[in-house]
mmCIF file of C-alpha atoms in Angstrom:
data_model
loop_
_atom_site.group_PDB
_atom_site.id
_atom_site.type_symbol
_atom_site.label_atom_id
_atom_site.label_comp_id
_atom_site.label_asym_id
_atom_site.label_seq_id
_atom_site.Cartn_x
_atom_site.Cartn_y
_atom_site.Cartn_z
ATOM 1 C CA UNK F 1201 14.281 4.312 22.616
ATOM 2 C CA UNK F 1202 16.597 2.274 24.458
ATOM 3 C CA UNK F 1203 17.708 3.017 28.164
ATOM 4 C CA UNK F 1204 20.561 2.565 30.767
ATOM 5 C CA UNK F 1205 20.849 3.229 34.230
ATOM 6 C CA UNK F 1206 23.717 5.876 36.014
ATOM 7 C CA UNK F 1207 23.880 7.210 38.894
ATOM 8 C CA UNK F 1208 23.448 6.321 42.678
ATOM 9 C CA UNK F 1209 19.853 5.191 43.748
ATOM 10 C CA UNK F 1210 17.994 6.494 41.249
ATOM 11 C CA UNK F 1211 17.783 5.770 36.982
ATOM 12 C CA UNK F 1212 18.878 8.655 34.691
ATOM 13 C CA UNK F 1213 17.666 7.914 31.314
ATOM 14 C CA UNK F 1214 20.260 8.110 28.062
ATOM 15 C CA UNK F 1215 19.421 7.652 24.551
ATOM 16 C CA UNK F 1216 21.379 5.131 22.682
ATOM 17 C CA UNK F 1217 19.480 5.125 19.454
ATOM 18 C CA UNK F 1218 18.267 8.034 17.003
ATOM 19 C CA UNK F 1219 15.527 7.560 14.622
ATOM 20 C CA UNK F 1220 16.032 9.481 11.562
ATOM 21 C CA UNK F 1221 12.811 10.959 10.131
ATOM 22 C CA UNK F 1222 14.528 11.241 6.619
ATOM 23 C CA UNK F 1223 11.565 10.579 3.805
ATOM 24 C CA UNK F 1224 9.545 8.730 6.156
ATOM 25 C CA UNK F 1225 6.687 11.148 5.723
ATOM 26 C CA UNK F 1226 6.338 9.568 2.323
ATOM 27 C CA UNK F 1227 5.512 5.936 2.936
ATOM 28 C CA UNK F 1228 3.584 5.052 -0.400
ATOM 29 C CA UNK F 1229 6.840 6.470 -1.842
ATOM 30 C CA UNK F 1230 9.569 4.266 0.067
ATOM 31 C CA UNK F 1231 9.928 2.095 -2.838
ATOM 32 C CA UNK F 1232 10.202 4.465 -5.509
ATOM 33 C CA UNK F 1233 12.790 5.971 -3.513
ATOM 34 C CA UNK F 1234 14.685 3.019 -2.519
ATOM 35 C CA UNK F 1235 14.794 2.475 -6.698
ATOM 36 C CA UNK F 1236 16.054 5.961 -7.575
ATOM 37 C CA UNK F 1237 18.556 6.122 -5.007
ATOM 38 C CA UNK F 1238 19.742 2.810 -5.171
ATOM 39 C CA UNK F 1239 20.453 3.520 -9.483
ATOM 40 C CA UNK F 1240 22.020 6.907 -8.258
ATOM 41 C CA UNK F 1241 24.335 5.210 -5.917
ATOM 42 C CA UNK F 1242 25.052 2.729 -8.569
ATOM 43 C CA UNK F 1243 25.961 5.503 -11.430
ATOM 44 C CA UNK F 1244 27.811 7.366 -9.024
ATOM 45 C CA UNK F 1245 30.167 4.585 -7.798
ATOM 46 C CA UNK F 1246 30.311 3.458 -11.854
ATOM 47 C CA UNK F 1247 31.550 6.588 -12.811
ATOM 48 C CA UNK F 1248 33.636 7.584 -10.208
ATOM 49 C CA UNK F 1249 35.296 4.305 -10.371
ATOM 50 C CA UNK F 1250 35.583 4.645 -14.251
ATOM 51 C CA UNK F 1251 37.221 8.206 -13.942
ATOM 52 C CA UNK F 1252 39.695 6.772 -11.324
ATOM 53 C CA UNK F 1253 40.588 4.085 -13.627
ATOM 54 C CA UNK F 1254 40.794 6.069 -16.737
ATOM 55 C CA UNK F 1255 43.271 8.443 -15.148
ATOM 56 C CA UNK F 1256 45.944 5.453 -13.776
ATOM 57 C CA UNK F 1257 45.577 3.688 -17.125
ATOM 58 C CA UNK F 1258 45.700 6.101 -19.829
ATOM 59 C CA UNK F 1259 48.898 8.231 -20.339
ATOM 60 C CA UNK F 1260 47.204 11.169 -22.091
ATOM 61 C CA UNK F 1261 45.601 11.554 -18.621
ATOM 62 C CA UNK F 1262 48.591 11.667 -16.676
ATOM 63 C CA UNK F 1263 48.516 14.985 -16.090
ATOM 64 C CA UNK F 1264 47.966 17.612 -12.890
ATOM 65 C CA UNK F 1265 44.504 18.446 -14.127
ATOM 66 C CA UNK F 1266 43.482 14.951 -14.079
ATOM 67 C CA UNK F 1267 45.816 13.658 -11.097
ATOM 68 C CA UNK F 1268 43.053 15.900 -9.041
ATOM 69 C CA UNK F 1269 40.273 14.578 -10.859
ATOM 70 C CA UNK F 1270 41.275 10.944 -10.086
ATOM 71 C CA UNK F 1271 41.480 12.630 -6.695
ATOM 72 C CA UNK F 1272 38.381 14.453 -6.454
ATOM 73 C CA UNK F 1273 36.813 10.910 -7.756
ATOM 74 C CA UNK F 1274 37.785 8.738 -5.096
ATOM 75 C CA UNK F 1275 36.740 11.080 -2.540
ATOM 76 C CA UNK F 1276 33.564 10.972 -4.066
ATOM 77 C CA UNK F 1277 32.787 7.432 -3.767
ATOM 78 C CA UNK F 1278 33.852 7.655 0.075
ATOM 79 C CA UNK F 1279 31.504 10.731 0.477
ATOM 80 C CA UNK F 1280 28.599 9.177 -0.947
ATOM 81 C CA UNK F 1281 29.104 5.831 1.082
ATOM 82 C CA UNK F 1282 28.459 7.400 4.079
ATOM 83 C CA UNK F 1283 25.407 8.195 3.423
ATOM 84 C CA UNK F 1284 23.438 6.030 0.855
ATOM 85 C CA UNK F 1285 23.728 3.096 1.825
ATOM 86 C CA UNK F 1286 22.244 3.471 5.745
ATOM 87 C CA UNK F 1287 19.469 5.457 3.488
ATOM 88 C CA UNK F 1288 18.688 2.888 1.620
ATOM 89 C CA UNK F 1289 18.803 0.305 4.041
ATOM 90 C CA UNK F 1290 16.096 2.731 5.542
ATOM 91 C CA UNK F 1291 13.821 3.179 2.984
ATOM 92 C CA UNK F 1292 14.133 -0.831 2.407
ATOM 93 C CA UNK F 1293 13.370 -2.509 5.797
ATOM 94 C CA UNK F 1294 11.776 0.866 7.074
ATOM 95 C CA UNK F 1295 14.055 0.685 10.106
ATOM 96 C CA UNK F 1296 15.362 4.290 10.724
ATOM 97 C CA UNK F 1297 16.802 3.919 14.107
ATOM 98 C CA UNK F 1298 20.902 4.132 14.289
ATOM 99 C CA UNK F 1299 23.001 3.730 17.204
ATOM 100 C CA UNK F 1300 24.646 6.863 18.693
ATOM 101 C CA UNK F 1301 27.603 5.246 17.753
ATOM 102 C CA UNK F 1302 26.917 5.326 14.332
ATOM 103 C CA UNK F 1303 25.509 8.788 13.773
ATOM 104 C CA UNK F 1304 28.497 10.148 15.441
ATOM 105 C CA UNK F 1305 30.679 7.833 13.725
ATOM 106 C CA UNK F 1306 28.603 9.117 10.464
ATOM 107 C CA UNK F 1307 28.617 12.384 11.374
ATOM 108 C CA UNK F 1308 32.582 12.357 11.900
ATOM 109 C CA UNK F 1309 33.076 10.813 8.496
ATOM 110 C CA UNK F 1310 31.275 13.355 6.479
ATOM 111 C CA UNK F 1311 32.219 15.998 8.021
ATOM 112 C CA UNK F 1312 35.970 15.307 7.123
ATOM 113 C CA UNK F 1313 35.481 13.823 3.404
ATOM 114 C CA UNK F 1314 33.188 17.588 3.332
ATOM 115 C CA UNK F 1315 36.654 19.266 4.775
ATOM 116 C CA UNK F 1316 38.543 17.074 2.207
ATOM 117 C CA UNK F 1317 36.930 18.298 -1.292
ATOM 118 C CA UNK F 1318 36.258 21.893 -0.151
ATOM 119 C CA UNK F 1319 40.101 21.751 -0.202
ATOM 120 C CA UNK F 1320 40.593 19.756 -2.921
ATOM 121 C CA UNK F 1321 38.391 21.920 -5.009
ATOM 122 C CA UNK F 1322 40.385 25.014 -4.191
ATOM 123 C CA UNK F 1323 43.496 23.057 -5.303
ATOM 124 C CA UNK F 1324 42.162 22.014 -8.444
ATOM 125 C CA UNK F 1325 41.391 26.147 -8.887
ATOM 126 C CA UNK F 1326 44.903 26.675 -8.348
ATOM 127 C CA UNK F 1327 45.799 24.792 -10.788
ATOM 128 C CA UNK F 1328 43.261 26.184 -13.524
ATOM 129 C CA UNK F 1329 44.580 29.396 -12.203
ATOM 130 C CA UNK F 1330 48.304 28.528 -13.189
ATOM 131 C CA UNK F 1331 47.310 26.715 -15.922
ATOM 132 C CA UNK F 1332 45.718 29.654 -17.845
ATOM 133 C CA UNK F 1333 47.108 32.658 -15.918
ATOM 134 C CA UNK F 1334 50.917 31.415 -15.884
ATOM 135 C CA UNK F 1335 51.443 29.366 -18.994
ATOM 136 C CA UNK F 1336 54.480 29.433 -19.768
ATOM 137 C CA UNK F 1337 55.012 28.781 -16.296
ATOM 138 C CA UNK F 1338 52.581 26.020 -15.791
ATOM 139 C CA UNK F 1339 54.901 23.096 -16.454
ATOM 140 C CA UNK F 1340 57.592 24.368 -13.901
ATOM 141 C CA UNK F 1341 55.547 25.290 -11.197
ATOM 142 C CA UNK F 1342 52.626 22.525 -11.218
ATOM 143 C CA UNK F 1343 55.499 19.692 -11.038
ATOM 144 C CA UNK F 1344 54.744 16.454 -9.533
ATOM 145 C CA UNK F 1345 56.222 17.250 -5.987
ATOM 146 C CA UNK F 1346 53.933 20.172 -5.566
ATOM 147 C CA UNK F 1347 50.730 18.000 -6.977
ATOM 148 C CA UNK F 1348 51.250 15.259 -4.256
ATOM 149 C CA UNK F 1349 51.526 17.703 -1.711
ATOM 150 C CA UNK F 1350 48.595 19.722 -2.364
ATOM 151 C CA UNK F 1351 46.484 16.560 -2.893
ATOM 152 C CA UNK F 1352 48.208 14.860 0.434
ATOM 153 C CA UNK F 1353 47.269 18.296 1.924
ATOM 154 C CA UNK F 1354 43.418 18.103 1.143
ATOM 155 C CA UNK F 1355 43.671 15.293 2.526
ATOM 156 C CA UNK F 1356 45.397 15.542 5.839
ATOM 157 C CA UNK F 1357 42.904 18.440 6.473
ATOM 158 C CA UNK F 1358 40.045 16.075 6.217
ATOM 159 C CA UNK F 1359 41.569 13.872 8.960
ATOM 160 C CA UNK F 1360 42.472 17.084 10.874
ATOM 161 C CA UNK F 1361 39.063 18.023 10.785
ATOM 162 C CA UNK F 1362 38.254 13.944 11.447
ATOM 163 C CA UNK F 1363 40.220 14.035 14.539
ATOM 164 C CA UNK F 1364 39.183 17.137 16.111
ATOM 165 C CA UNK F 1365 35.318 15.872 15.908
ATOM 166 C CA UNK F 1366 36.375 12.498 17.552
ATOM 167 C CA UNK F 1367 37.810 14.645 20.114
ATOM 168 C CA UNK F 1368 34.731 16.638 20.849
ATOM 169 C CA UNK F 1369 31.551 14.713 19.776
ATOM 170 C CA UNK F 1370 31.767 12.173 22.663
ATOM 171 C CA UNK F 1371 31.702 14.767 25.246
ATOM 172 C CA UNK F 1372 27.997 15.248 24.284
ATOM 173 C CA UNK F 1373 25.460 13.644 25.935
ATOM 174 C CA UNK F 1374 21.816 12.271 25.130
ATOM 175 C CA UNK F 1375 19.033 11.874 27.279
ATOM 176 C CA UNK F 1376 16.218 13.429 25.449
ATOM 177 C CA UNK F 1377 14.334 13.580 22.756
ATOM 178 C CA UNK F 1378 15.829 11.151 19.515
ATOM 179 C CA UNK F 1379 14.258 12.085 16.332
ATOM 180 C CA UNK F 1380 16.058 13.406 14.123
ATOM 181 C CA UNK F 1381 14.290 15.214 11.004
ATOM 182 C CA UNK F 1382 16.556 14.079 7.887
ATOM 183 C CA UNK F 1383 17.857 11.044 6.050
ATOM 184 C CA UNK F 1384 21.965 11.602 7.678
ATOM 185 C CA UNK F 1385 23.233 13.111 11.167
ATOM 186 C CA UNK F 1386 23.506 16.527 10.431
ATOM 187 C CA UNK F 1387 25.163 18.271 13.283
ATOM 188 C CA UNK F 1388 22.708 21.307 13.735
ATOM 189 C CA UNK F 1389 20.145 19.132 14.594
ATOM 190 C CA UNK F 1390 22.081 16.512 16.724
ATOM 191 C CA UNK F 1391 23.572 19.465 18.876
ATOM 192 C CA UNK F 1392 19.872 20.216 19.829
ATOM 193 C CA UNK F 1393 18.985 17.122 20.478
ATOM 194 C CA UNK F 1394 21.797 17.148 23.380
ATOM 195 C CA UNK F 1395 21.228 17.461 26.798
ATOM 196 C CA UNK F 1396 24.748 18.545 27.794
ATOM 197 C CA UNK F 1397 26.266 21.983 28.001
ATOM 198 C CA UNK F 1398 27.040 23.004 24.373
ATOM 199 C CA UNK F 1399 28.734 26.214 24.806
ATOM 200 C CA UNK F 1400 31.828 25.271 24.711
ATOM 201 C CA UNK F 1401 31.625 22.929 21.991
ATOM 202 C CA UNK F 1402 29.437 24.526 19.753
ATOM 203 C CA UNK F 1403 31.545 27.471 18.834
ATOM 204 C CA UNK F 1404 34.771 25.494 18.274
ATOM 205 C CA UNK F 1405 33.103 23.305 15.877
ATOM 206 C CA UNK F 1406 31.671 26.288 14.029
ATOM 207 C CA UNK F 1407 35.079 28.081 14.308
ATOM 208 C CA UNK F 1408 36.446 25.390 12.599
ATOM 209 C CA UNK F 1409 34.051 24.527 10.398
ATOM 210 C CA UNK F 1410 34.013 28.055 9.053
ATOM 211 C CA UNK F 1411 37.803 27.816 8.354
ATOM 212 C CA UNK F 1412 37.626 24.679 6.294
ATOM 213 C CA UNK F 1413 34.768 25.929 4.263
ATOM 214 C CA UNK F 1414 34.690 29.192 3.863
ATOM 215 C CA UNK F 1415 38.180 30.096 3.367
ATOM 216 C CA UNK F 1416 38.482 27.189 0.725
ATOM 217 C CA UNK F 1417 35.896 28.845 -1.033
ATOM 218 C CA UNK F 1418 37.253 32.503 -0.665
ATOM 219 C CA UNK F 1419 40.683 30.980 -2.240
ATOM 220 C CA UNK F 1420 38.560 29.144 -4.825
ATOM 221 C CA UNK F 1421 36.997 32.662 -5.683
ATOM 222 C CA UNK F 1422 39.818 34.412 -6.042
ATOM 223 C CA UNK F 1423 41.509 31.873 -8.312
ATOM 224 C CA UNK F 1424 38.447 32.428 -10.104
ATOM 225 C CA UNK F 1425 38.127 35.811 -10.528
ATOM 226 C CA UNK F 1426 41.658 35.882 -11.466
ATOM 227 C CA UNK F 1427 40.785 33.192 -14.709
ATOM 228 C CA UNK F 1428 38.180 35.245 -15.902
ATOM 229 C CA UNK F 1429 40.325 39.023 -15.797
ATOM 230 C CA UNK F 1430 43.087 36.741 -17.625
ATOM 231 C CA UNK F 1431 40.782 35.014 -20.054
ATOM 232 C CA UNK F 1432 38.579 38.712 -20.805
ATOM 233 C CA UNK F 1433 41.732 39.962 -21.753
ATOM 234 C CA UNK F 1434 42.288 37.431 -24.621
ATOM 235 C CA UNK F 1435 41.980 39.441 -27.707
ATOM 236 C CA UNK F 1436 40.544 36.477 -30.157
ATOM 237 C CA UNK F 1437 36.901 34.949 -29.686
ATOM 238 C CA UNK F 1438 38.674 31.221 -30.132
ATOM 239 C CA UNK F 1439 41.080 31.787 -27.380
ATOM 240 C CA UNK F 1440 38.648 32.672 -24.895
ATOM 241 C CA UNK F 1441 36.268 29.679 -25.382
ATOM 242 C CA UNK F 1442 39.197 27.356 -25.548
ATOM 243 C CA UNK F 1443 40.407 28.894 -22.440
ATOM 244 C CA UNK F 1444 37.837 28.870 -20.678
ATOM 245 C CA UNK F 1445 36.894 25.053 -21.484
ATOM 246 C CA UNK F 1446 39.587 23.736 -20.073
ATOM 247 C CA UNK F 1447 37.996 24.968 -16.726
ATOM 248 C CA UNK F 1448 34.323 25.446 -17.136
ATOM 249 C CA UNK F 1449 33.512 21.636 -15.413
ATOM 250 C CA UNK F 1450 35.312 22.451 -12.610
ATOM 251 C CA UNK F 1451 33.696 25.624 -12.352
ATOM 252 C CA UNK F 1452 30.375 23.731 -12.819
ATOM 253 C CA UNK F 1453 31.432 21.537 -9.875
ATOM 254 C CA UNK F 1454 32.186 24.457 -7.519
ATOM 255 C CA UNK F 1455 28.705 26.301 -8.337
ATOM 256 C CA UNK F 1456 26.642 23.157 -7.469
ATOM 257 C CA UNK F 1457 28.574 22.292 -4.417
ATOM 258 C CA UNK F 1458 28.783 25.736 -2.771
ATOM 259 C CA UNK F 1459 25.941 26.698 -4.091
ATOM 260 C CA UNK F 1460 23.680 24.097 -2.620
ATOM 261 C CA UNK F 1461 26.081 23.745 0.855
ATOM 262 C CA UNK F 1462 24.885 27.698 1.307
ATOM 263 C CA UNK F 1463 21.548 27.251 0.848
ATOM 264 C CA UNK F 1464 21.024 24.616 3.006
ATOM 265 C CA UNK F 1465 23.056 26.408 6.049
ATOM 266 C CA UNK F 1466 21.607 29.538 4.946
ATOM 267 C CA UNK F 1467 17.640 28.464 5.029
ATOM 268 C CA UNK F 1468 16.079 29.548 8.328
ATOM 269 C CA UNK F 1469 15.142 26.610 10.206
ATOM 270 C CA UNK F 1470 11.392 26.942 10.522
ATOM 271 C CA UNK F 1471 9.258 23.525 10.067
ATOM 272 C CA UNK F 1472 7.887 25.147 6.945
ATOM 273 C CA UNK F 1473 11.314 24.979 4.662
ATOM 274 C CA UNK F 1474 12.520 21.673 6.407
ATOM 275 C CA UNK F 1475 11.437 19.627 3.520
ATOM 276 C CA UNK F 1476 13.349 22.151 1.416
ATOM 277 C CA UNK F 1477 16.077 21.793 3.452
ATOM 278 C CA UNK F 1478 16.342 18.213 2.594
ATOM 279 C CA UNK F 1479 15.900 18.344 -0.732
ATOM 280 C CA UNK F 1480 18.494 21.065 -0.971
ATOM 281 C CA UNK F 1481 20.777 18.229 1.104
ATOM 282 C CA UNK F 1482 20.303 15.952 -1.093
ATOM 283 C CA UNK F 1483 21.420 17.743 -4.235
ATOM 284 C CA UNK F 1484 24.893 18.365 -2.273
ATOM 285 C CA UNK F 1485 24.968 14.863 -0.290
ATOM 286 C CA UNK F 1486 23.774 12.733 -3.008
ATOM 287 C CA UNK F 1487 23.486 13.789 -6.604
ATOM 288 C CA UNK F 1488 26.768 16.324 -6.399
ATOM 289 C CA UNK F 1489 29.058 13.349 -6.472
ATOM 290 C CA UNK F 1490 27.149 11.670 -9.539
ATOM 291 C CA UNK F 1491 27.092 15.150 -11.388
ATOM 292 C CA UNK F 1492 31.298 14.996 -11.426
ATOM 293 C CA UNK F 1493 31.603 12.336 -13.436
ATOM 294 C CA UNK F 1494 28.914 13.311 -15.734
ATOM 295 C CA UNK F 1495 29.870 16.900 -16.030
ATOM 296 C CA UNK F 1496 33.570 16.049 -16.405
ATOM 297 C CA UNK F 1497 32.682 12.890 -19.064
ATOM 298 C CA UNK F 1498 30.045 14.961 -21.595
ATOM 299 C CA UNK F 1499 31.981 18.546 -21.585
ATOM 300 C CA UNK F 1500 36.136 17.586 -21.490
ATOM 301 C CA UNK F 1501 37.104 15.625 -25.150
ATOM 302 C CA UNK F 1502 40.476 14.616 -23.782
ATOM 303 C CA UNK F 1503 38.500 12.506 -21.136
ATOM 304 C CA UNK F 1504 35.711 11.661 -23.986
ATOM 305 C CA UNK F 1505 38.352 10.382 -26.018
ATOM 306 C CA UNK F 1506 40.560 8.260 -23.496
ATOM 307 C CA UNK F 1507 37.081 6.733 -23.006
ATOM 308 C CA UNK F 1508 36.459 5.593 -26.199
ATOM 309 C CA UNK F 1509 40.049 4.405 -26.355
ATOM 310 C CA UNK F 1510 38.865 2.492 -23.994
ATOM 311 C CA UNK F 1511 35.994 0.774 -24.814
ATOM 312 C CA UNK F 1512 38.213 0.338 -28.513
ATOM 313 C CA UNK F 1513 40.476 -1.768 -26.337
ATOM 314 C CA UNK F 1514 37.892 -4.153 -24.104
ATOM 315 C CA UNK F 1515 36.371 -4.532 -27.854
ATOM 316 C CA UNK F 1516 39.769 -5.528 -29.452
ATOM 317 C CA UNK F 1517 40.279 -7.960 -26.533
ATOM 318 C CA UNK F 1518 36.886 -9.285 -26.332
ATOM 319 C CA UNK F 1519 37.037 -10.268 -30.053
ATOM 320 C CA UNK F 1520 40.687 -11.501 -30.033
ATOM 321 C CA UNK F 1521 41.587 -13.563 -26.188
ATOM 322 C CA UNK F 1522 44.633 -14.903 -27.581
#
């Protein structure tokens, strides 16, 4: 741990580093880990990347549906990179320290891209919602206007959210303890490890943070629960499985995300479920953003078939240059 000196005649002692704990427990595993996560952060970015590109290059994808996929995507590829690679790096070199700096900085980041596609999942909801509760509708309503602004909105919230943690998170102080038990800056634990007041602070984050997750996901319910009244009431056994496929993924998506975010917060915090804890983290932090692409790839056949389309091209032109 790294000091500084304040104050008038005498040292006062400030932490400048964390060390985070993360899978250190595990050292005749740190290999094996580095491997697996590097591959996941390789598939993720692959895929991601691919469902971008597939969405700006093939027509048949140009619609809403998929203009929040290509979204949801690129957001994905930020969320994971700030994480995985300072883990990896970690389980590499087996340096775990990181500046204060940086886990704030870290911390900052997340938290918005987190703010980001808890909107952006509710938008893409909306849009199932109209899409199979307001049909004849659908093309009216959903124009493209109204799908820039509700992806520039997801967006903007992130930064919102971005901006109001740069505003606060400097204000805390560490002279303390430094470990921190988990493989990213999770800001439950970093709040402890502060030796400033936290009363004011503490509630405004969770007041906010409680309005950019929770009521994303109350919206996302409700759009939901709307879907399935309008697809129950589909008389014919074809029209309610081709109704609901052309939202199951993203209803996939939502489970996995919310589902693992509310364990995680949820858990008690007692040193016997912290390893759960983690591994529930990682499921959300790591392998959530390579399940989209897999989930959206294997189970949608207009994405399946702009794929192949795809590959039918880079064949074409790998077999005739000129």
């Amino acid at each position: 741990m790294q000091l500084m000196e304040k104050g008038e005649g005498e040292n006062q002692t400030f932490v400048t580093e964390f060390i985070l704990l993360g899978f250190g427990h595990l050292p005749e595993l740190q290999i094996l880990l580095f491997l697996v996560f590097l591959v996941i952060y390789i598939a993720t970015m692959a895929g991601n990347f691919l469902i971008v590109a597939l969405v700006v290059t093939d027509q048949h994808l140009h619609t809403p549906m998929y203009f929040f996929l290509g979204n949801l995507s690129c957001l994905e590829t930020c969320y994971t990179s700030t994480i995985l690679p300072r883990m990896l790096v970690s389980l590499l070199t087996g340096d775990r320290t990181i500046s204060v700096e940086g886990c704030i900085t870290q911390l900052v980041l997340f938290g918005s891209l987190v703010t980001t596609e808890c909107y952006l999942l509710t938008v893409m909801s909306y849009d199932r919602y109209l899409a199979i509760c307001k049909p004849l509708h659908y093309g009216a309503l959903m124009n493209v206007r109204l799908c820039l602004q509700l992806a520039a909105g997801s967006w903007i919230s992130g930064f919102l959210a971005c901006t109001i943690f740069m505003c606060l998170m400097p204000q805390l102080i560490f002279c303390g303890p430094n470990e921190i038990d988990h493989f990213f800056c999770d800001f439950t634990l970093l709040i402890q490890l502060s030796c400033s007041d936290t009363s004011q602070i503490t509630p405004v984050i969770y007041i906010f943070t409680f309005l950019d997750s929770v009521s994303p996901f109350l919206l996302t319910l409700i759009s939901y629960v709307c879907i399935i009244v309008t697809i129950l009431r589909i008389p014919s056994t074809s029209g309610r499985q081709k109704a609901f496929s052309t939202c199951s993924s993203h209803l996939i998506v939502v489970t996995i995300f919310y589902g693992t975010i509310m364990i995680v917060y949820m858990l008690p915090k007692s040193s016997t479920l912290r390893a759960l804890n983690k591994m529930f983290s990682v499921c959300y932090t790591v392998l959530t953003p390579l399940a989209n692409p897999l989930i959206y790839s294997l189970r949608n056949r207009e994405f399946k078939e702009a794929l192949i389309n795809a590959v039918r091209r880079s064949v074409t032109l790998t077999k005739n240059p000129d």
